[in-house]
mmCIF file of C-alpha atoms in Angstrom:
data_model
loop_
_atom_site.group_PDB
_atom_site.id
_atom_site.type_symbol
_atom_site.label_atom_id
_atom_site.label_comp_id
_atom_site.label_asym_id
_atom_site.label_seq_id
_atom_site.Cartn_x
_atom_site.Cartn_y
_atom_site.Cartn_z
ATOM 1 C CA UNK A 1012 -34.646 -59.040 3.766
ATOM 2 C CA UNK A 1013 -35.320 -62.482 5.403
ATOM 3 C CA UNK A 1014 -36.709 -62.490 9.022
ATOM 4 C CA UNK A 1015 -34.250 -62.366 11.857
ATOM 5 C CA UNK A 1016 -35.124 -65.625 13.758
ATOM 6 C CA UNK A 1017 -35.949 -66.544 16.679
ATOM 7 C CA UNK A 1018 -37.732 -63.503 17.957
ATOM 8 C CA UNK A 1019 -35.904 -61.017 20.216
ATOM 9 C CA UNK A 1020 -37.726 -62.652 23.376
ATOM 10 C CA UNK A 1021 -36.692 -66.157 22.529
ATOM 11 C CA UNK A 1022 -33.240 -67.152 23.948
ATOM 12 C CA UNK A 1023 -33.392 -70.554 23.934
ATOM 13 C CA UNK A 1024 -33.385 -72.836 20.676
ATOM 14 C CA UNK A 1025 -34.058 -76.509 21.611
ATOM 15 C CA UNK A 1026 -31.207 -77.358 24.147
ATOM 16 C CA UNK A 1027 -29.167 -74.212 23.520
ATOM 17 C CA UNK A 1028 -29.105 -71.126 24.715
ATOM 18 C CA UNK A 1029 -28.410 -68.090 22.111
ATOM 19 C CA UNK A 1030 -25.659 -65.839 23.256
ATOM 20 C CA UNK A 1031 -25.415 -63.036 20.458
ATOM 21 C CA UNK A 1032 -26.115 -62.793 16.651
ATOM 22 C CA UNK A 1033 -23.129 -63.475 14.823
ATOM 23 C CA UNK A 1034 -23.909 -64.060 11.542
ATOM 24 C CA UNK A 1035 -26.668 -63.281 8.787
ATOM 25 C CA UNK A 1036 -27.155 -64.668 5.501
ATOM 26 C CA UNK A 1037 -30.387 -64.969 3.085
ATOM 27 C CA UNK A 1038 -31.763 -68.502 4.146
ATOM 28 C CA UNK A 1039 -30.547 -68.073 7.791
ATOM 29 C CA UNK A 1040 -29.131 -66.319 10.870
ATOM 30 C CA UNK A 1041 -26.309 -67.739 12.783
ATOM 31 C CA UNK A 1042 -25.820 -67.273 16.677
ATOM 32 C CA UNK A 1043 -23.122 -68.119 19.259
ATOM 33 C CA UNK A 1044 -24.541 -70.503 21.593
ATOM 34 C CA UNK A 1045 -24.660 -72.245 24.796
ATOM 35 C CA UNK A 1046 -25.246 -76.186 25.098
ATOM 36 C CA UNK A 1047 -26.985 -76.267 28.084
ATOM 37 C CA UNK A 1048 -26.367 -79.703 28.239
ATOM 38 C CA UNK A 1049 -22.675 -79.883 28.352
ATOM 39 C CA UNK A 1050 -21.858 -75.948 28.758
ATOM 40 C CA UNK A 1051 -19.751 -75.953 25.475
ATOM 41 C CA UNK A 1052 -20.107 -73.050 23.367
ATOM 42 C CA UNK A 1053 -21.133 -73.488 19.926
ATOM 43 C CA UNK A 1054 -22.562 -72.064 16.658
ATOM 44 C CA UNK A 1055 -26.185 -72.016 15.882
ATOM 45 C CA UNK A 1056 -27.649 -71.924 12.109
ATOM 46 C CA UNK A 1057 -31.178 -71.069 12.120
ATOM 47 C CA UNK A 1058 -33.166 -71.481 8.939
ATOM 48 C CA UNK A 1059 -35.323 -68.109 8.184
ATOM 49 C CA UNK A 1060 -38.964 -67.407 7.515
ATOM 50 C CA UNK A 1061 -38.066 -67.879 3.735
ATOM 51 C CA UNK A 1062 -37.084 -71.195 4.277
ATOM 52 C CA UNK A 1063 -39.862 -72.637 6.731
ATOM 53 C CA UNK A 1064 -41.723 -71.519 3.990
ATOM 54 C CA UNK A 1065 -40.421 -72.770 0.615
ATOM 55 C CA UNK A 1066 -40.689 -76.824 0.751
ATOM 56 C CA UNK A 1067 -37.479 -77.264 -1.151
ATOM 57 C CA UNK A 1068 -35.386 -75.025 0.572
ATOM 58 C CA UNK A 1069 -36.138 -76.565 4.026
ATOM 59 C CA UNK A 1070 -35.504 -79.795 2.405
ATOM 60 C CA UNK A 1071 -32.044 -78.204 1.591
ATOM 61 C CA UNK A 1072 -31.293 -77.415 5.216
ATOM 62 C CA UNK A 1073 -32.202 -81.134 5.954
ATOM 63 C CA UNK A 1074 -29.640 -82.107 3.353
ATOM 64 C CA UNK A 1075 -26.897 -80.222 4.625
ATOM 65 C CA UNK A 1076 -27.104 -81.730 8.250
ATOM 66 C CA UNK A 1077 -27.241 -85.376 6.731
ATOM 67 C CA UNK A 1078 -24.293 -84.969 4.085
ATOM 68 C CA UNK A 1079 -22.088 -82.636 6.442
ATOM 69 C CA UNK A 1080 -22.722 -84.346 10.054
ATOM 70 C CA UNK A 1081 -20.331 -87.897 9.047
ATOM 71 C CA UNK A 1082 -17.638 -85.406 7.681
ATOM 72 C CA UNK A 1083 -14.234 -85.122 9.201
ATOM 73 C CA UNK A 1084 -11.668 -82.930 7.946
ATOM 74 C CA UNK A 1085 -9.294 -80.666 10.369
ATOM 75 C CA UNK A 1086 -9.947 -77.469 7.840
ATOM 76 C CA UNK A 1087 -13.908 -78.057 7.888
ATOM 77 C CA UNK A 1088 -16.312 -76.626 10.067
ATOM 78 C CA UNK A 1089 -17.608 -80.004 11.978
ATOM 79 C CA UNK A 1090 -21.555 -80.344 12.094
ATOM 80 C CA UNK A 1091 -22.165 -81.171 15.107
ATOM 81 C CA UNK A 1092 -26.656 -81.570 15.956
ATOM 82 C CA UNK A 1093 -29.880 -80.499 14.293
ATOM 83 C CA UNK A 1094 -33.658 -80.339 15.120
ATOM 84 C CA UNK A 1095 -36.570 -78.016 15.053
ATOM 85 C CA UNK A 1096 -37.840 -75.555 17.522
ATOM 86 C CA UNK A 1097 -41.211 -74.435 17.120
ATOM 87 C CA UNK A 1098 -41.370 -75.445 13.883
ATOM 88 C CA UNK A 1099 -37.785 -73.554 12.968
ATOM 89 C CA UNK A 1100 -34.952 -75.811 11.566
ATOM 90 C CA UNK A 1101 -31.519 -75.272 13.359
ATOM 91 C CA UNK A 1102 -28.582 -76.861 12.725
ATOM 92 C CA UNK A 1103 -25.661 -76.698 15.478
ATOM 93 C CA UNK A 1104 -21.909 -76.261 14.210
ATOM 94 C CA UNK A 1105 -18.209 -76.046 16.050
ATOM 95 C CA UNK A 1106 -17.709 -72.631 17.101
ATOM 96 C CA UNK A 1107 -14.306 -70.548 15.820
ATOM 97 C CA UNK A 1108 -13.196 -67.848 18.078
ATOM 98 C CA UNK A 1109 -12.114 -65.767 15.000
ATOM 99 C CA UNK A 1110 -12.804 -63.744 12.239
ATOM 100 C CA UNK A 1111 -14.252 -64.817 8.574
ATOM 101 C CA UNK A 1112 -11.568 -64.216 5.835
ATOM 102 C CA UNK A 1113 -13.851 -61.774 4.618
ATOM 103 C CA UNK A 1114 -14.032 -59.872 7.730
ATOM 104 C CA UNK A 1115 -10.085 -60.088 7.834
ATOM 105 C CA UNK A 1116 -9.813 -58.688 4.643
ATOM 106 C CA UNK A 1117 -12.053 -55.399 5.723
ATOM 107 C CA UNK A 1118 -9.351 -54.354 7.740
ATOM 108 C CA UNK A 1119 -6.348 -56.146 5.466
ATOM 109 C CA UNK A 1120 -6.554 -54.235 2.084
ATOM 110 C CA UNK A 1121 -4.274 -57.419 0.530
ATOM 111 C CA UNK A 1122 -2.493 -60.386 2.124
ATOM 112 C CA UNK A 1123 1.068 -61.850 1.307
ATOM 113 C CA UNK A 1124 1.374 -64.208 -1.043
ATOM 114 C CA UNK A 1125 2.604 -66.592 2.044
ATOM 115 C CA UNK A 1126 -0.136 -65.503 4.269
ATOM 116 C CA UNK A 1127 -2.865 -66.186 1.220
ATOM 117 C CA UNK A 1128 -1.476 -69.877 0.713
ATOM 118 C CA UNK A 1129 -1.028 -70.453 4.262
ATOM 119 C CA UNK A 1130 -4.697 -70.079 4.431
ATOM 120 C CA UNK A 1131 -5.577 -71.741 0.301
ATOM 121 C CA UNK A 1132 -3.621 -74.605 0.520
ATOM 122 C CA UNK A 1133 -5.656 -76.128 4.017
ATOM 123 C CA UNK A 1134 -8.696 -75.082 2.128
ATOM 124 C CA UNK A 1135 -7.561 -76.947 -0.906
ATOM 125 C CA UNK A 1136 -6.778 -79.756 1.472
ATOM 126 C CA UNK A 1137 -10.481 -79.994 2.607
ATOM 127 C CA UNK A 1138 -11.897 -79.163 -1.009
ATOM 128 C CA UNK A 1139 -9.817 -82.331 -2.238
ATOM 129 C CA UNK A 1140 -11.433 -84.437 0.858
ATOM 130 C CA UNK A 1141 -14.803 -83.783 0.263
ATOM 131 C CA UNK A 1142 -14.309 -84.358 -3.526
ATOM 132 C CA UNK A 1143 -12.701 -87.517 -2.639
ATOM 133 C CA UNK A 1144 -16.302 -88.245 -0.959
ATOM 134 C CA UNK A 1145 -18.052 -86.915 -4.165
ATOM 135 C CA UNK A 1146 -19.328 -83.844 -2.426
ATOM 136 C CA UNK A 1147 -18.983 -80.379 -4.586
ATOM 137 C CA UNK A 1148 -19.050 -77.116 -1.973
ATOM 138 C CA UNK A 1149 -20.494 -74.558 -4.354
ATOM 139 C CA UNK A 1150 -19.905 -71.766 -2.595
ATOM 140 C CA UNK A 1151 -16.688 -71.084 -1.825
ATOM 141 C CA UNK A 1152 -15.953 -67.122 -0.917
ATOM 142 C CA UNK A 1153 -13.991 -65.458 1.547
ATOM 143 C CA UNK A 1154 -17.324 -65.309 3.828
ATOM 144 C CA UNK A 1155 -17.364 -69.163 3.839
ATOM 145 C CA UNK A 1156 -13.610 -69.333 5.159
ATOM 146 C CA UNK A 1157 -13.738 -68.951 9.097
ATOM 147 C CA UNK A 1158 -9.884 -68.077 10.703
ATOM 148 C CA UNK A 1159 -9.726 -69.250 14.450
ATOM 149 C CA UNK A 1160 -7.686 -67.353 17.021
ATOM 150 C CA UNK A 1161 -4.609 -68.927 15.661
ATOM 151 C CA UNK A 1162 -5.068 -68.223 12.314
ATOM 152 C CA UNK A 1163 -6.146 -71.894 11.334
ATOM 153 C CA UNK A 1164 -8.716 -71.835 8.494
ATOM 154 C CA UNK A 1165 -11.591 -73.943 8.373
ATOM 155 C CA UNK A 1166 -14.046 -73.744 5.470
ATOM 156 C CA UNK A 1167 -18.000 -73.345 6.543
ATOM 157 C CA UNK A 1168 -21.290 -73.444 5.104
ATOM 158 C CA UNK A 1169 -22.215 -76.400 3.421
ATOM 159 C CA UNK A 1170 -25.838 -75.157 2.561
ATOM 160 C CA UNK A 1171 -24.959 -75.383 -1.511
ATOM 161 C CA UNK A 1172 -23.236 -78.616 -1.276
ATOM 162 C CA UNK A 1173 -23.948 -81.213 -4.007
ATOM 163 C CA UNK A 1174 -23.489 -85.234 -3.382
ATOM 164 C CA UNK A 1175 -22.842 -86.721 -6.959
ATOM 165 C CA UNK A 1176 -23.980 -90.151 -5.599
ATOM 166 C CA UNK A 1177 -27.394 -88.348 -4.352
ATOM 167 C CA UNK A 1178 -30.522 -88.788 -6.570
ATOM 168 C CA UNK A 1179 -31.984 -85.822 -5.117
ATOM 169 C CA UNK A 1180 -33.726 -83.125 -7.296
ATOM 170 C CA UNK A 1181 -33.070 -79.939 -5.523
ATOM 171 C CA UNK A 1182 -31.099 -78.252 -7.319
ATOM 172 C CA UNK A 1183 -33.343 -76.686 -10.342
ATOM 173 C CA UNK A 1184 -32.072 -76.419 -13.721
ATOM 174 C CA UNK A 1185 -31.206 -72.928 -14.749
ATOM 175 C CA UNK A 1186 -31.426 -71.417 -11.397
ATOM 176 C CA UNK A 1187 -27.828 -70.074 -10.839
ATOM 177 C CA UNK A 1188 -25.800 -70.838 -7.090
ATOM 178 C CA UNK A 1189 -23.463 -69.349 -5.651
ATOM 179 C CA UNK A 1190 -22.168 -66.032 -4.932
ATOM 180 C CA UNK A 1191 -21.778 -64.084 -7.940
ATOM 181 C CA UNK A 1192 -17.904 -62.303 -7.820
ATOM 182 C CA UNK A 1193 -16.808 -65.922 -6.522
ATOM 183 C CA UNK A 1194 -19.280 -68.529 -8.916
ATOM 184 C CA UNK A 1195 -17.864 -70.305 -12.044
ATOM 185 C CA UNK A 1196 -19.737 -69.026 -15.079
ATOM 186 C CA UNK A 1197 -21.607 -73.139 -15.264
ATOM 187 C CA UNK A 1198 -23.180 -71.970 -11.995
ATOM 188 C CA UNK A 1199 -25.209 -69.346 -13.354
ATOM 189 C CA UNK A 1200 -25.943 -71.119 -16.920
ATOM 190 C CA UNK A 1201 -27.051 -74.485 -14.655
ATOM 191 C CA UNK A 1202 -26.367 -75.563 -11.233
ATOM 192 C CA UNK A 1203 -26.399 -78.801 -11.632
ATOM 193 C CA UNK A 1204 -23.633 -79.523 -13.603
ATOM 194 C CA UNK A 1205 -21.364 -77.921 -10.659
ATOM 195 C CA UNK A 1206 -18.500 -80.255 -11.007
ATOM 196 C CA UNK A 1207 -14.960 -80.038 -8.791
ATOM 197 C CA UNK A 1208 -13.762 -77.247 -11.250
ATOM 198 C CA UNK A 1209 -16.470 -74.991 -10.519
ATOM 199 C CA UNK A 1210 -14.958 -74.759 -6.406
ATOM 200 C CA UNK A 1211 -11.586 -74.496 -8.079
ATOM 201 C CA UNK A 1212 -12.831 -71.758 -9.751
ATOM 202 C CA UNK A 1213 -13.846 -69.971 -6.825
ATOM 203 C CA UNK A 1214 -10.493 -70.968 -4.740
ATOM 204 C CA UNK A 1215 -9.112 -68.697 -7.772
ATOM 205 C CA UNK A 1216 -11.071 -66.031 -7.454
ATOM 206 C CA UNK A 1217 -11.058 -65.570 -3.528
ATOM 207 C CA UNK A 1218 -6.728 -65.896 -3.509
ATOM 208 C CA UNK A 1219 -6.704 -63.451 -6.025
ATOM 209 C CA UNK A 1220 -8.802 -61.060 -3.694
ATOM 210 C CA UNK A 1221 -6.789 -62.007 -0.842
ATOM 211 C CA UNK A 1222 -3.649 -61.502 -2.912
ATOM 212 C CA UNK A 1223 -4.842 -58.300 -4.932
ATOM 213 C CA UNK A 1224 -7.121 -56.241 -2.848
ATOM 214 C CA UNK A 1225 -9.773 -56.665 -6.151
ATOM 215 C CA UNK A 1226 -12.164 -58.579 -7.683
ATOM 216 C CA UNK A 1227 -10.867 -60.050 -10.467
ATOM 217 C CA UNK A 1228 -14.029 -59.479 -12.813
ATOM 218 C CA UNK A 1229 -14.795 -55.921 -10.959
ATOM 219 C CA UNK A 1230 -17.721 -54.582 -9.331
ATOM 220 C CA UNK A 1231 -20.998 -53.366 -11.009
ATOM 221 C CA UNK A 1232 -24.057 -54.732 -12.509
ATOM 222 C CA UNK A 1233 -24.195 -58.657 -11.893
ATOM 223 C CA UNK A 1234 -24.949 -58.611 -15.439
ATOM 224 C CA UNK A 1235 -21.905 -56.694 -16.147
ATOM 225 C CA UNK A 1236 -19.708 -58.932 -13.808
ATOM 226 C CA UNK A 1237 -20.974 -62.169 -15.440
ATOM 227 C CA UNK A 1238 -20.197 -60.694 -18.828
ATOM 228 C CA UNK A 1239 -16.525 -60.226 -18.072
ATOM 229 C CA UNK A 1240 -16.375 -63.681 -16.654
ATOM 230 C CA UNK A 1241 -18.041 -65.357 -19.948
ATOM 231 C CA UNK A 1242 -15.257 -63.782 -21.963
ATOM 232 C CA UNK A 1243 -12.200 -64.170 -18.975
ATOM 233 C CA UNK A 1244 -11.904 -60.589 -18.892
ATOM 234 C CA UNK A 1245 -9.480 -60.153 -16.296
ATOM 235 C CA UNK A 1246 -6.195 -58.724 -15.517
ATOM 236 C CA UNK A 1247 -3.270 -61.187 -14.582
ATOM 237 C CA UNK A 1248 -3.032 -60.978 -10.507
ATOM 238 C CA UNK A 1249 0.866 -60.137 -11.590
ATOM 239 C CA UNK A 1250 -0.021 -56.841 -13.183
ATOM 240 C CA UNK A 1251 -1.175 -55.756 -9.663
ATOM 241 C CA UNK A 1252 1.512 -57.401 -7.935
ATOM 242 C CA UNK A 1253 4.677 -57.529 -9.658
ATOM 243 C CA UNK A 1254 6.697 -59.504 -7.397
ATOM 244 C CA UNK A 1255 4.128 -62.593 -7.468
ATOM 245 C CA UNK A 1256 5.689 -65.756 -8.347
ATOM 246 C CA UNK A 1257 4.738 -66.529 -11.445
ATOM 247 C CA UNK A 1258 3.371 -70.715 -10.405
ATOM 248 C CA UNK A 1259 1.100 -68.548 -8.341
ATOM 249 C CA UNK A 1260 0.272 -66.077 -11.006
ATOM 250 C CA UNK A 1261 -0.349 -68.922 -13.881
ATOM 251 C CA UNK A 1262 -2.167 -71.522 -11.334
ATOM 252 C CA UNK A 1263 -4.919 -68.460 -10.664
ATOM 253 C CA UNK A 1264 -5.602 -67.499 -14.084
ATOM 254 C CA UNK A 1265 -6.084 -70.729 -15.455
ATOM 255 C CA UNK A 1266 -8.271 -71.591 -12.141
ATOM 256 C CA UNK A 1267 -10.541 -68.789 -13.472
ATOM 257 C CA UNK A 1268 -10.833 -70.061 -17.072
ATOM 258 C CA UNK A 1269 -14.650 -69.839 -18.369
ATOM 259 C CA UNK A 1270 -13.930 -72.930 -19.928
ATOM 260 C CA UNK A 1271 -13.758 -75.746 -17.000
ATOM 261 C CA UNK A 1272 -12.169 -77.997 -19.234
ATOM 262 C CA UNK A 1273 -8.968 -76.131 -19.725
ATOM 263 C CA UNK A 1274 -8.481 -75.385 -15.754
ATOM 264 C CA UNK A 1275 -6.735 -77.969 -13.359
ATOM 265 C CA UNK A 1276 -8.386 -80.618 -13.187
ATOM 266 C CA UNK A 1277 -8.222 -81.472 -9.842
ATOM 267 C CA UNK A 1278 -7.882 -79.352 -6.859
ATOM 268 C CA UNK A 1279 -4.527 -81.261 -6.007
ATOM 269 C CA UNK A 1280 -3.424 -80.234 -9.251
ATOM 270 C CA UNK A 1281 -4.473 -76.691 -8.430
ATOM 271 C CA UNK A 1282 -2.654 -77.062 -5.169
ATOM 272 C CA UNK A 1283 0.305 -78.504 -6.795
ATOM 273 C CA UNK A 1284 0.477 -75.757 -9.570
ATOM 274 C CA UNK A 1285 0.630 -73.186 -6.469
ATOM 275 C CA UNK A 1286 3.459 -74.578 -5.466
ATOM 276 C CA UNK A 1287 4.853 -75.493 -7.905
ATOM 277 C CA UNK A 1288 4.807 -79.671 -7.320
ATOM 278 C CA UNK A 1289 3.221 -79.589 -10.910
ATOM 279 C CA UNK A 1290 4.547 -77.254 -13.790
ATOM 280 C CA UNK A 1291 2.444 -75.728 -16.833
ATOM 281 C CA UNK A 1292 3.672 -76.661 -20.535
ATOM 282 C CA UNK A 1293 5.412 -73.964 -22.300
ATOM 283 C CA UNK A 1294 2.145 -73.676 -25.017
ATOM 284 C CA UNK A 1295 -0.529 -73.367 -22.772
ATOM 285 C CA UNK A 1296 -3.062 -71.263 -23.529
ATOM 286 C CA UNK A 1297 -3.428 -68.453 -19.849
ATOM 287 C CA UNK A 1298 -6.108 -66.293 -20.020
ATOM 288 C CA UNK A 1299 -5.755 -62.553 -18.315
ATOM 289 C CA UNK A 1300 -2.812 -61.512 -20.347
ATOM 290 C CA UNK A 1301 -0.743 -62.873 -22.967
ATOM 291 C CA UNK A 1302 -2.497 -65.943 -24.391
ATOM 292 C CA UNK A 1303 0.693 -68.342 -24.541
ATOM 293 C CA UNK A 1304 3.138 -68.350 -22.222
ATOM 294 C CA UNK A 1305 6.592 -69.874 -21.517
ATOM 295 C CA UNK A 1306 6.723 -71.019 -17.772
ATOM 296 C CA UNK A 1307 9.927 -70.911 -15.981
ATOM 297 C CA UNK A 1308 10.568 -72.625 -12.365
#
């Protein structure tokens, strides 16, 4: 387990003052903050040992901070500062005042299907904006989707983001990102052909945990897991939930397709499939059930 940064003693981080740990993840802790500059409250990234450490990685954190600071989307998590403190990288983020999805979904066993779109379609929204800008998320799970007090969703975490226009070399061939119940099967075969399709992937997979209550490839071995996902062994989200419409039902399982090229090819067109702007043809091949389907309005 990565070192929790900064030391207990430390309560200041450049110009902010660190408030409480709210957030821990492999490459970095994340704090509620104080600018002690303007008194607003914020959120404070800071980069573990395991990345001051590992040239690349740090490089990473860098990368983030350049890429996501110009970005402007309602349903993103704005970038707001970033510097060094003692050698530590930090990056400083708008604060939300609420829960991740994935803590909301600890204490909400499934969501409605209006609820879960409510929630999707924003994120789909700011998916198709950074696309727009050539810029691939990578890691899209429900611990990446941040719900303010309100129940607005904003998608965080940029640290696996990929710039198509970039020339830069970090991500390493055959070295797998991502999140493994949430990743598109290319992720873990080689990262750096993460396309759009491979966040549209994930968008699948977290609404049908939000709509479901599972995973859709189960727990168990990662091994196990990504075995079920090379083959799209997966139950329909309608077998679980009967009354699901079925635009919702058919725009899910062909968002988890292990082939990218036979799922939407566009986030809008995953959007519009959800609702159903855009309709399926009648001979097209669904995985998680029957394997042709006629689709109805």
């Amino acid at each position: 387990m990565p070192d929790e940064t900064p030391p207990r003693n430390v309560r200041r981080f450049g110009d902010y003052e660190l408030l409480e740990k709210i957030g821990q993840g492999g490459m970095s802790s994340v704090y509620k903050a104080r600018d002690t500059r303007t008194q607003a409250i914020v959120a404070a990234k800071i980069a573990s040992r395991i990345v001051m450490n590992d040239r690349q990685l740090s490089r990473r954190f860098e990368l983030e901070y350049n890429i996501a600071h110009p970005l402007d989307h309602p349903h993103l998590v704005k970038v707001l500062d970033n510097g060094k403190h003692d050698k530590t990288p930090y990056l400083i983020m708008e604060f939300i005042d609420g829960p991740s999805l994935s803590q909301h979904l600890r204490t909400h066993d499934r969501m409605s299907e209006n609820d879960a779109l409510a929630i999707v379609l924003p994120i789909a929204d700011a998916l198709e904006y950074l696309h727009k800008k050539q810029i691939i998320h990578r890691d899209i799970k429900p611990g990446n989707i941040l719900l303010t007090a309100t129940g607005e969703a904003k998608l965080a975490d940029l640290g696996l983001i990929k710039n198509l226009e970039s020339l830069s070399k970090l991500t390493r061939s055959n070295f797998g990102l991502g999140t493994m119940q949430f990743a598109s099967p290319e992720q873990f075969d080689n990262a750096k052909d993460a396309d759009a399709r491979s966040d549209i992937y994930s968008l699948a997979a977290t609404l049908y945990l939000m709509l479901t209550g599972d995973y859709p490839f189960g727990k168990g071995a990662m091994l196990n897991v990504l075995e079920r996902k090379m083959h799209n062994k997966f139950d329909a989200p309608s077998s679980k939930l009967p009354e699901l419409r079925p635009c919702v039902d058919i725009a899910i399982r062909l968002g988890l397709d292990k082939d990218r090229e036979h799922r939407p090819a566009s986030i809008a067109e995953f959007a519009a499939l959800l609702t159903v702007e855009k309709k399926v043809r009648a001979a097209t091949e669904v995985p998680g059930g029957a394997s042709k389907l006629s689709v109805k309005a």
